[in-house]
Short mmCIF file of C-alpha atoms in Angstrom, two decimals:
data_model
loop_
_atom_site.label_atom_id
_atom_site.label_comp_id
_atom_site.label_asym_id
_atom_site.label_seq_id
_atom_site.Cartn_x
_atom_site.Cartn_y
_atom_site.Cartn_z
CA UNK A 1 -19.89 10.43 13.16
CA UNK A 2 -16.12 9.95 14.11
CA UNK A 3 -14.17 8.57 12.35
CA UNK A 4 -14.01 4.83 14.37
CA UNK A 5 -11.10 2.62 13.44
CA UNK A 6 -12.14 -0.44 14.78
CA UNK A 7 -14.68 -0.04 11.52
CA UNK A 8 -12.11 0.17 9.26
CA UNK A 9 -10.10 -2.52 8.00
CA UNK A 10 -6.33 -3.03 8.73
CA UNK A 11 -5.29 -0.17 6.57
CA UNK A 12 -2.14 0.79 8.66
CA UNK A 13 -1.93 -1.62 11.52
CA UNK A 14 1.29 -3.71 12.23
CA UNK A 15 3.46 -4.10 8.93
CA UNK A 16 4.38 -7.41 10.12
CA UNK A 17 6.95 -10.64 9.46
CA UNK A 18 5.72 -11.79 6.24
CA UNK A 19 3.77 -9.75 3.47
CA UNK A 20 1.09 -10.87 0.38
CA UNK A 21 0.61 -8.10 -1.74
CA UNK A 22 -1.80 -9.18 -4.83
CA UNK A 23 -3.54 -7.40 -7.87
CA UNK A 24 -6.22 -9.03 -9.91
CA UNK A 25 -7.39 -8.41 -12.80
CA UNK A 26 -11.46 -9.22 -13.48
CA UNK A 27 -11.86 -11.88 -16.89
CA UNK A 28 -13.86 -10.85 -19.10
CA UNK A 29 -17.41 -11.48 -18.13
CA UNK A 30 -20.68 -10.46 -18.05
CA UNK A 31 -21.07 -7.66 -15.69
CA UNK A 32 -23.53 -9.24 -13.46
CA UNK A 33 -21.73 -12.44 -13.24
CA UNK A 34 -18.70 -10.38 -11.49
CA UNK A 35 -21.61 -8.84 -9.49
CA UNK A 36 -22.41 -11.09 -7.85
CA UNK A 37 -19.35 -13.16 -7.38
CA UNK A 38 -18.00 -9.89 -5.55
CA UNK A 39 -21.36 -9.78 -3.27
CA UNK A 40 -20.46 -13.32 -2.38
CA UNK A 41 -17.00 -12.95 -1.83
CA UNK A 42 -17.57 -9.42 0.43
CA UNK A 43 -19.31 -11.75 3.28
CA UNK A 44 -17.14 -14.57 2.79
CA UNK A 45 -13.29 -12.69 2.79
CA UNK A 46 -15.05 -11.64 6.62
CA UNK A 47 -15.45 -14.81 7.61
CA UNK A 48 -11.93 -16.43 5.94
CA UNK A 49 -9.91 -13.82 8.50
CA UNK A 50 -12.18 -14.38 11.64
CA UNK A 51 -11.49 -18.36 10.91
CA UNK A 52 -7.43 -17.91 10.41
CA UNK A 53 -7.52 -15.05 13.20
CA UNK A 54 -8.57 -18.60 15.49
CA UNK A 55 -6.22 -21.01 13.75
CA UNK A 56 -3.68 -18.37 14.48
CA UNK A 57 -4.23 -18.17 18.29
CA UNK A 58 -0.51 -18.53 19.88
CA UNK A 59 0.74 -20.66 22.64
CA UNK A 60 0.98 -17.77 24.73
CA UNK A 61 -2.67 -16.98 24.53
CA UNK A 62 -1.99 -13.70 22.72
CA UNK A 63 -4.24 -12.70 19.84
CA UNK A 64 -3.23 -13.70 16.13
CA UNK A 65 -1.28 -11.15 14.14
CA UNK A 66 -3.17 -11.48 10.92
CA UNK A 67 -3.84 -8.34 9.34
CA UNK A 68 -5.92 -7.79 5.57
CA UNK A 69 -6.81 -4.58 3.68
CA UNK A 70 -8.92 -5.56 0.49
CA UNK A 71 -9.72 -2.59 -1.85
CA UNK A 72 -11.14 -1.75 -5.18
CA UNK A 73 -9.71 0.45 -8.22
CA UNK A 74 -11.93 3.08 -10.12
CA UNK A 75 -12.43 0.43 -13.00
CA UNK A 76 -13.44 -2.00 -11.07
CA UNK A 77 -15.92 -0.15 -8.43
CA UNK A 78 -17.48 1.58 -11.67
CA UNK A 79 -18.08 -1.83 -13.56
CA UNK A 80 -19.66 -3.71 -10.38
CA UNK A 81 -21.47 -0.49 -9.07
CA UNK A 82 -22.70 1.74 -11.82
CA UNK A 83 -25.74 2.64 -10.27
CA UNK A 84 -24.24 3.79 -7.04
CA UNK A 85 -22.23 6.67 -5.74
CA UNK A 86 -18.22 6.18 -5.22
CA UNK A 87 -15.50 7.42 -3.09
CA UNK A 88 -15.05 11.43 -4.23
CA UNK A 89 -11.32 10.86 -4.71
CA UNK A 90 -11.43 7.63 -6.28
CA UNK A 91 -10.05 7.58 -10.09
CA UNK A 92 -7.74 5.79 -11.96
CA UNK A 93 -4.38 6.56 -11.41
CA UNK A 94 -2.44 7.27 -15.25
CA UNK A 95 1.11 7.48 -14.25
CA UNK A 96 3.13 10.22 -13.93
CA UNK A 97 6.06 12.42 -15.64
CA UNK A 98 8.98 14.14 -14.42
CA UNK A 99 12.06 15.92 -16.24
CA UNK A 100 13.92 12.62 -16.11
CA UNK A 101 11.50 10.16 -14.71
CA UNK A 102 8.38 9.11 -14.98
CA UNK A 103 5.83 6.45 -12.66
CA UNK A 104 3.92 3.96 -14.37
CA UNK A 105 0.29 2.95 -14.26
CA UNK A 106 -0.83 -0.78 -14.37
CA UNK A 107 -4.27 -2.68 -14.62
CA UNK A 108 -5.68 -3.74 -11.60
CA UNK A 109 -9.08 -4.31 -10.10
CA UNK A 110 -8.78 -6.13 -6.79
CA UNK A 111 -5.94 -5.49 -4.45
CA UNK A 112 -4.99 -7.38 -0.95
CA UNK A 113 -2.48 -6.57 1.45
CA UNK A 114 -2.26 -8.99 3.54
CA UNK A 115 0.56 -10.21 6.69
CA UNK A 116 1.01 -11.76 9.87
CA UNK A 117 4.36 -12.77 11.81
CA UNK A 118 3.54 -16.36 10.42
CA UNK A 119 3.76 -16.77 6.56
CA UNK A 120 1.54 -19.85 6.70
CA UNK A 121 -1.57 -17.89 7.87
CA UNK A 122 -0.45 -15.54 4.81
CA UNK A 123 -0.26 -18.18 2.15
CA UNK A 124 -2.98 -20.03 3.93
CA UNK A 125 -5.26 -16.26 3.57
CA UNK A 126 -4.46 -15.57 -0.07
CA UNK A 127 -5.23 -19.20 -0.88
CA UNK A 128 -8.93 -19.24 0.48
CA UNK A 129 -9.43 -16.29 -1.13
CA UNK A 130 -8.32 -17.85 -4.31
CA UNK A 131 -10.83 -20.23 -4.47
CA UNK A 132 -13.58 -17.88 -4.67
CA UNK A 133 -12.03 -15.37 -6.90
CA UNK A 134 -9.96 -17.56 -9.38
CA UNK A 135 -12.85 -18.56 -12.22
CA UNK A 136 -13.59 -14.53 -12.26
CA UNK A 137 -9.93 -13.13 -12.17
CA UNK A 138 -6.70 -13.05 -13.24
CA UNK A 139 -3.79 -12.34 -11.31
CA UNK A 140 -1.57 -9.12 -12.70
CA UNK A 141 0.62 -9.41 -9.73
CA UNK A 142 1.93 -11.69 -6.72
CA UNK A 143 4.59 -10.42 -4.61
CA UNK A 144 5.83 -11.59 -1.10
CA UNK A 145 7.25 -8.94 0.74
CA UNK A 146 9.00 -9.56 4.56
CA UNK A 147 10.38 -7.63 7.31
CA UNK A 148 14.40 -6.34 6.94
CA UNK A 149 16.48 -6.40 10.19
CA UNK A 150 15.33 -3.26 12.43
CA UNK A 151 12.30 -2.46 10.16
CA UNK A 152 14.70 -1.01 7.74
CA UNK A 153 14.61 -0.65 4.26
CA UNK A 154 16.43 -3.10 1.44
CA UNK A 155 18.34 -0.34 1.01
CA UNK A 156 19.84 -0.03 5.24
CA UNK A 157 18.01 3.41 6.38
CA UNK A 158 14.80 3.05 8.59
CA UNK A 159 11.41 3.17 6.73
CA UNK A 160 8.56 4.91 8.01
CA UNK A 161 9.90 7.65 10.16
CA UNK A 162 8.56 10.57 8.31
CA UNK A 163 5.48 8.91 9.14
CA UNK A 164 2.57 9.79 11.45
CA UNK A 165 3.11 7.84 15.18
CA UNK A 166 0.29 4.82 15.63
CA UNK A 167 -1.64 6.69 18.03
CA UNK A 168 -2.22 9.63 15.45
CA UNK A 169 -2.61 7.13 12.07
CA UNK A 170 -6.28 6.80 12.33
CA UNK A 171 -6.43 10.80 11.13
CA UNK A 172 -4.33 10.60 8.55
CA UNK A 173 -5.28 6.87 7.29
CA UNK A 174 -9.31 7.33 7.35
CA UNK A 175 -11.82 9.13 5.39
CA UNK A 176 -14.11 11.28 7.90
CA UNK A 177 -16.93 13.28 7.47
CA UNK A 178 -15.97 14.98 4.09
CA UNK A 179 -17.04 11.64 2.42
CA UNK A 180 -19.50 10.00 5.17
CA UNK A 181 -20.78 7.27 3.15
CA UNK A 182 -17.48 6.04 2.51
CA UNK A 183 -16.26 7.29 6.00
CA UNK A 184 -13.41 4.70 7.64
CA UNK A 185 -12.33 3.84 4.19
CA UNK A 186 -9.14 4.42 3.06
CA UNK A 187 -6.80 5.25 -0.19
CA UNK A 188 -4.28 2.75 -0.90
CA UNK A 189 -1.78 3.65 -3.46
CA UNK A 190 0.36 0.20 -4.12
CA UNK A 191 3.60 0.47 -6.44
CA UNK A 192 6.12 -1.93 -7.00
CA UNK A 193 9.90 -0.50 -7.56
CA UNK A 194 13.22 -2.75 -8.24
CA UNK A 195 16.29 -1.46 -7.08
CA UNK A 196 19.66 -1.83 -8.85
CA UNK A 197 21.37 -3.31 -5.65
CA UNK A 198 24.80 -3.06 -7.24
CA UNK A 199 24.80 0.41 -7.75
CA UNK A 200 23.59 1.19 -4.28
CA UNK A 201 25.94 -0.65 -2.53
CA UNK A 202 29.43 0.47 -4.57
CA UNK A 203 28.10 3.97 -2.77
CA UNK A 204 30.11 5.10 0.15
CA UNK A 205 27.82 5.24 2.78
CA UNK A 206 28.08 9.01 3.29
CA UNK A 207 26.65 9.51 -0.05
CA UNK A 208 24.13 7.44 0.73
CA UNK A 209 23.14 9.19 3.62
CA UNK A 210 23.11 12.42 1.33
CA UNK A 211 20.60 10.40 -0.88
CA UNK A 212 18.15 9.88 1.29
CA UNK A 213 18.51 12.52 3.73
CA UNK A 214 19.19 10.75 7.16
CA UNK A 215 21.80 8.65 8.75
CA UNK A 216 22.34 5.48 8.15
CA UNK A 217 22.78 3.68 11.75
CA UNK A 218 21.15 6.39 13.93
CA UNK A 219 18.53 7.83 11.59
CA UNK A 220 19.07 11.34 12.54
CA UNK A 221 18.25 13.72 9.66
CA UNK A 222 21.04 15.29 8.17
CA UNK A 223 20.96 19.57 8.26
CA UNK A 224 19.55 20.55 4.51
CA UNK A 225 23.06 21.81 3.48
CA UNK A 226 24.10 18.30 4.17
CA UNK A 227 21.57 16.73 1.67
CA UNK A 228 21.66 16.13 -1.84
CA UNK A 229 19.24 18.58 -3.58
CA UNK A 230 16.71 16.18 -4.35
CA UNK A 231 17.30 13.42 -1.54
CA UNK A 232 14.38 11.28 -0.79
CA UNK A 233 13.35 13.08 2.38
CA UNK A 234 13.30 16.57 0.26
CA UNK A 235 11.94 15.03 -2.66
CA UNK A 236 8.90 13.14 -1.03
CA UNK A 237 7.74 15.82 1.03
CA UNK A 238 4.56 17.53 0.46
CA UNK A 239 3.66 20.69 1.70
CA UNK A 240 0.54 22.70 -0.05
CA UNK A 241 0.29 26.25 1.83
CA UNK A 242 3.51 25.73 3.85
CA UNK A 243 1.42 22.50 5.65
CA UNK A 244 3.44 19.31 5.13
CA UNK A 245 0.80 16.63 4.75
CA UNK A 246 1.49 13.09 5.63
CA UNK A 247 0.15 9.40 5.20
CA UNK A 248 1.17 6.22 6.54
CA UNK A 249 3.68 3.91 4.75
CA UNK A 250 3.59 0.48 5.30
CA UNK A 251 6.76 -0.18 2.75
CA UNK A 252 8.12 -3.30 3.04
CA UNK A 253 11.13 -4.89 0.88
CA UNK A 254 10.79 -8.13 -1.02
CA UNK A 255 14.06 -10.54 -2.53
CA UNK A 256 14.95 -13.22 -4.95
CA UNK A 257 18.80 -13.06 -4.26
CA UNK A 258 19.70 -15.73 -6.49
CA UNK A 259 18.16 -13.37 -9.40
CA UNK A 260 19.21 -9.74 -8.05
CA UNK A 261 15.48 -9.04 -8.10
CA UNK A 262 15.47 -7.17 -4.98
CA UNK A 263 13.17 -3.83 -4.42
CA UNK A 264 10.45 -2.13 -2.05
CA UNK A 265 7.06 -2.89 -2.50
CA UNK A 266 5.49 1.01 -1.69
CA UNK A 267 2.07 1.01 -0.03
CA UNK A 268 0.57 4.25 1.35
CA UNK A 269 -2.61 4.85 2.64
CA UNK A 270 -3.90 8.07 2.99
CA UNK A 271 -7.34 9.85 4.19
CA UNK A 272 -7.21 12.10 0.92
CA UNK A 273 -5.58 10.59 -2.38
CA UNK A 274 -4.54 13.95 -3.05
CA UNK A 275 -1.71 14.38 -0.66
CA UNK A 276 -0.17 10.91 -1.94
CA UNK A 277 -0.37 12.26 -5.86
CA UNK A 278 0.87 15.28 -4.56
CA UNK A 279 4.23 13.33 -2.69
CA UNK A 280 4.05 11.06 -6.21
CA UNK A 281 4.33 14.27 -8.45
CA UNK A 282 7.33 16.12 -6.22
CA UNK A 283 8.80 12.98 -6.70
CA UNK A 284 9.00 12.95 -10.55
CA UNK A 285 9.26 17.06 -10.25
CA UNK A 286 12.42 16.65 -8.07
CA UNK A 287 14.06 13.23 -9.95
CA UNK A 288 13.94 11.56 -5.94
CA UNK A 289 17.42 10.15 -5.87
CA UNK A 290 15.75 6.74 -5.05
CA UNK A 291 14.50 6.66 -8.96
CA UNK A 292 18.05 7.01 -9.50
CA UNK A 293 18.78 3.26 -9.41
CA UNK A 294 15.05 2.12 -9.50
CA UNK A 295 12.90 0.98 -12.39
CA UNK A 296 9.07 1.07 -11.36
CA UNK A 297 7.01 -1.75 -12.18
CA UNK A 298 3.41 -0.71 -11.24
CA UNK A 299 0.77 1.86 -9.79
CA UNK A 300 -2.42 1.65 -9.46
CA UNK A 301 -4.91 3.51 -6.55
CA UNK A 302 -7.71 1.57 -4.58
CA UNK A 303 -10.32 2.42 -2.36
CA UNK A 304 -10.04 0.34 1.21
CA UNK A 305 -14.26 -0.13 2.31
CA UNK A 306 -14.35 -0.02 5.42
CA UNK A 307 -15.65 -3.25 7.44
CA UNK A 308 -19.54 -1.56 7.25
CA UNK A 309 -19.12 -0.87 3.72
CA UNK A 310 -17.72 -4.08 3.42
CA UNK A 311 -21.10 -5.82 5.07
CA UNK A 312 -23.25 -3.20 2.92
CA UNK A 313 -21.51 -4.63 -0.25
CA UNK A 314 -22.37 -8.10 1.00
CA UNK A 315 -26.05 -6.96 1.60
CA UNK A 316 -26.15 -6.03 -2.07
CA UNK A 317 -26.32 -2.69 -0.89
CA UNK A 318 -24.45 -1.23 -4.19
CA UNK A 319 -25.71 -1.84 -7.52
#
């Protein structure tokens, strides 16, 4: 079969206004307890976003923007599914090390990326899902994230435009064939990183544009002799054989002003986890300017079921 993406769930469609991004962590429980609470809340998380999706009808008659990617680490699709198969490239991710830096990896067992122009459908999204979810987790981490002016970064250069155009996503987002019972799935890599704004902005903006490889108001890359060695754009890229692979960002910046805690919430989906570890590890193999004046606060994979697998899940299809 083809890969289908109206199967799959919103793994890279519309970033959107405002931005949920939450990790849970499962209590400890018996294992069939979490089971089941899982195969309950598989067919009910469905029917949450079909409800909101109608609350969310606009005046104009145009369809709601609500958008939600639910996924799965290793740890957690191993303890509620030990009898069945899983995802081929699905493991835990254990951080990585550079010369100078190094990515960390956190707990995590249930992710959701969820957004819609409207933060109430957001809030009102995570919170349903909270009330079927909150006597068997914890949460390891909540963070709002929102569209900057232009789509651009916290840090004033475009985001995304290394990545793959929408009408060519689907190929680069979705499992195919080479996994078919996970096919229209996807592997979400989620990492939290906290910029040290100060230092950012005291740099003229021509070093800045040396940084991360472009410039600033017309995002035109620079020539390579323009770049610093290991700007962002160098840095990031990933080309096995002389083939630069790519997978779709969906980066989005989050803020408390009043306490400087201001950074970029990374999330990148990708058809095979291997070409994000591979961007992850040039990163740390390079020292990407960006980790510069960044601490990283998390990283963890998860596997994205597709809407079928979702249903199958729900069936009590895995055991």
């Amino acid at each position: 079969m083809p890969i289908n993406p109206k199967i799959a769930q919103d793994v890279w469609k519309d970033i959107g206004q405002s931005v949920q991004f939450t990790v849970l962590k499962f209590k400890d429980l018996p294992q069939a307890d979490l089971h089941d609470a899982i195969v309950d809340f598989a067919d009910r998380s469905q029917a949450i976003i079909r409800s909101l999706r109608i609350r969310d009808g606009q005046n104009d008659g145009s369809p709601s923007t609500l958008k939600v990617a639910i996924g799965f680490s290793n740890h957690a699709w191993e303890l509620l599914f030990p009898k069945s198969a899983k995802p081929k490239e699905l493991e835990t991710f254990a951080g990585m090390k550079g010369p100078k830096y190094s990515m960390p990896a956190t707990e995590g067992d249930i992710f959701f990326h969820i957004r819609a122009n409207n933060q109430a459908i957001v809030v009102e999204a995570q919170t349903q899902f909270m009330k079927f979810l909150k006597d068997f987790t914890e949460v390891v981490d909540s963070t709002q994230g929102f569209r900057y002016f232009e789509g651009r970064a916290i840090i004033g250069f475009i985001d995304g435009t290394e990545a793959p155009a929408p009408e060519d996503s689907a190929d680069y987002a979705l499992i195919g064939d080479e996994d078919a019972a996970f096919e229209n799935g996807s592997y979400a890599f989620a990492q939290k990183w906290r910029h040290n704004m100060d230092f950012w902005n005291k740099m003229k903006t021509e070093h800045q544009e040396k940084a991360v490889g472009r410039e600033k108001f017309s995002d035109l890359e620079l020539e390579d002799d323009e770049k610093y060695e290991n700007a962002h754009n160098v840095a990031s890229k990933y080309e096995p054989n002389g083939v630069e692979q790519k997978i779709i960002r969906m980066n989005v910046p989050y803020s408390d002003p009043a306490t400087g805690n201001t950074g970029t919430y990374f999330m990148g989906y990708a058809r095979h986890w291997e070409v994000t570890k591979g961007m992850l590890q040039n990163m740390v193999d390079k020292s990407d300017f960006l980790l510069t004046f960044s601490e990283l606060l998390s990283g963890q994979l998860f596997f994205i079921p597709s809407r079928d697998t979702l249903a199958q899940i729900a069936d009590g299809d895995f055991d």
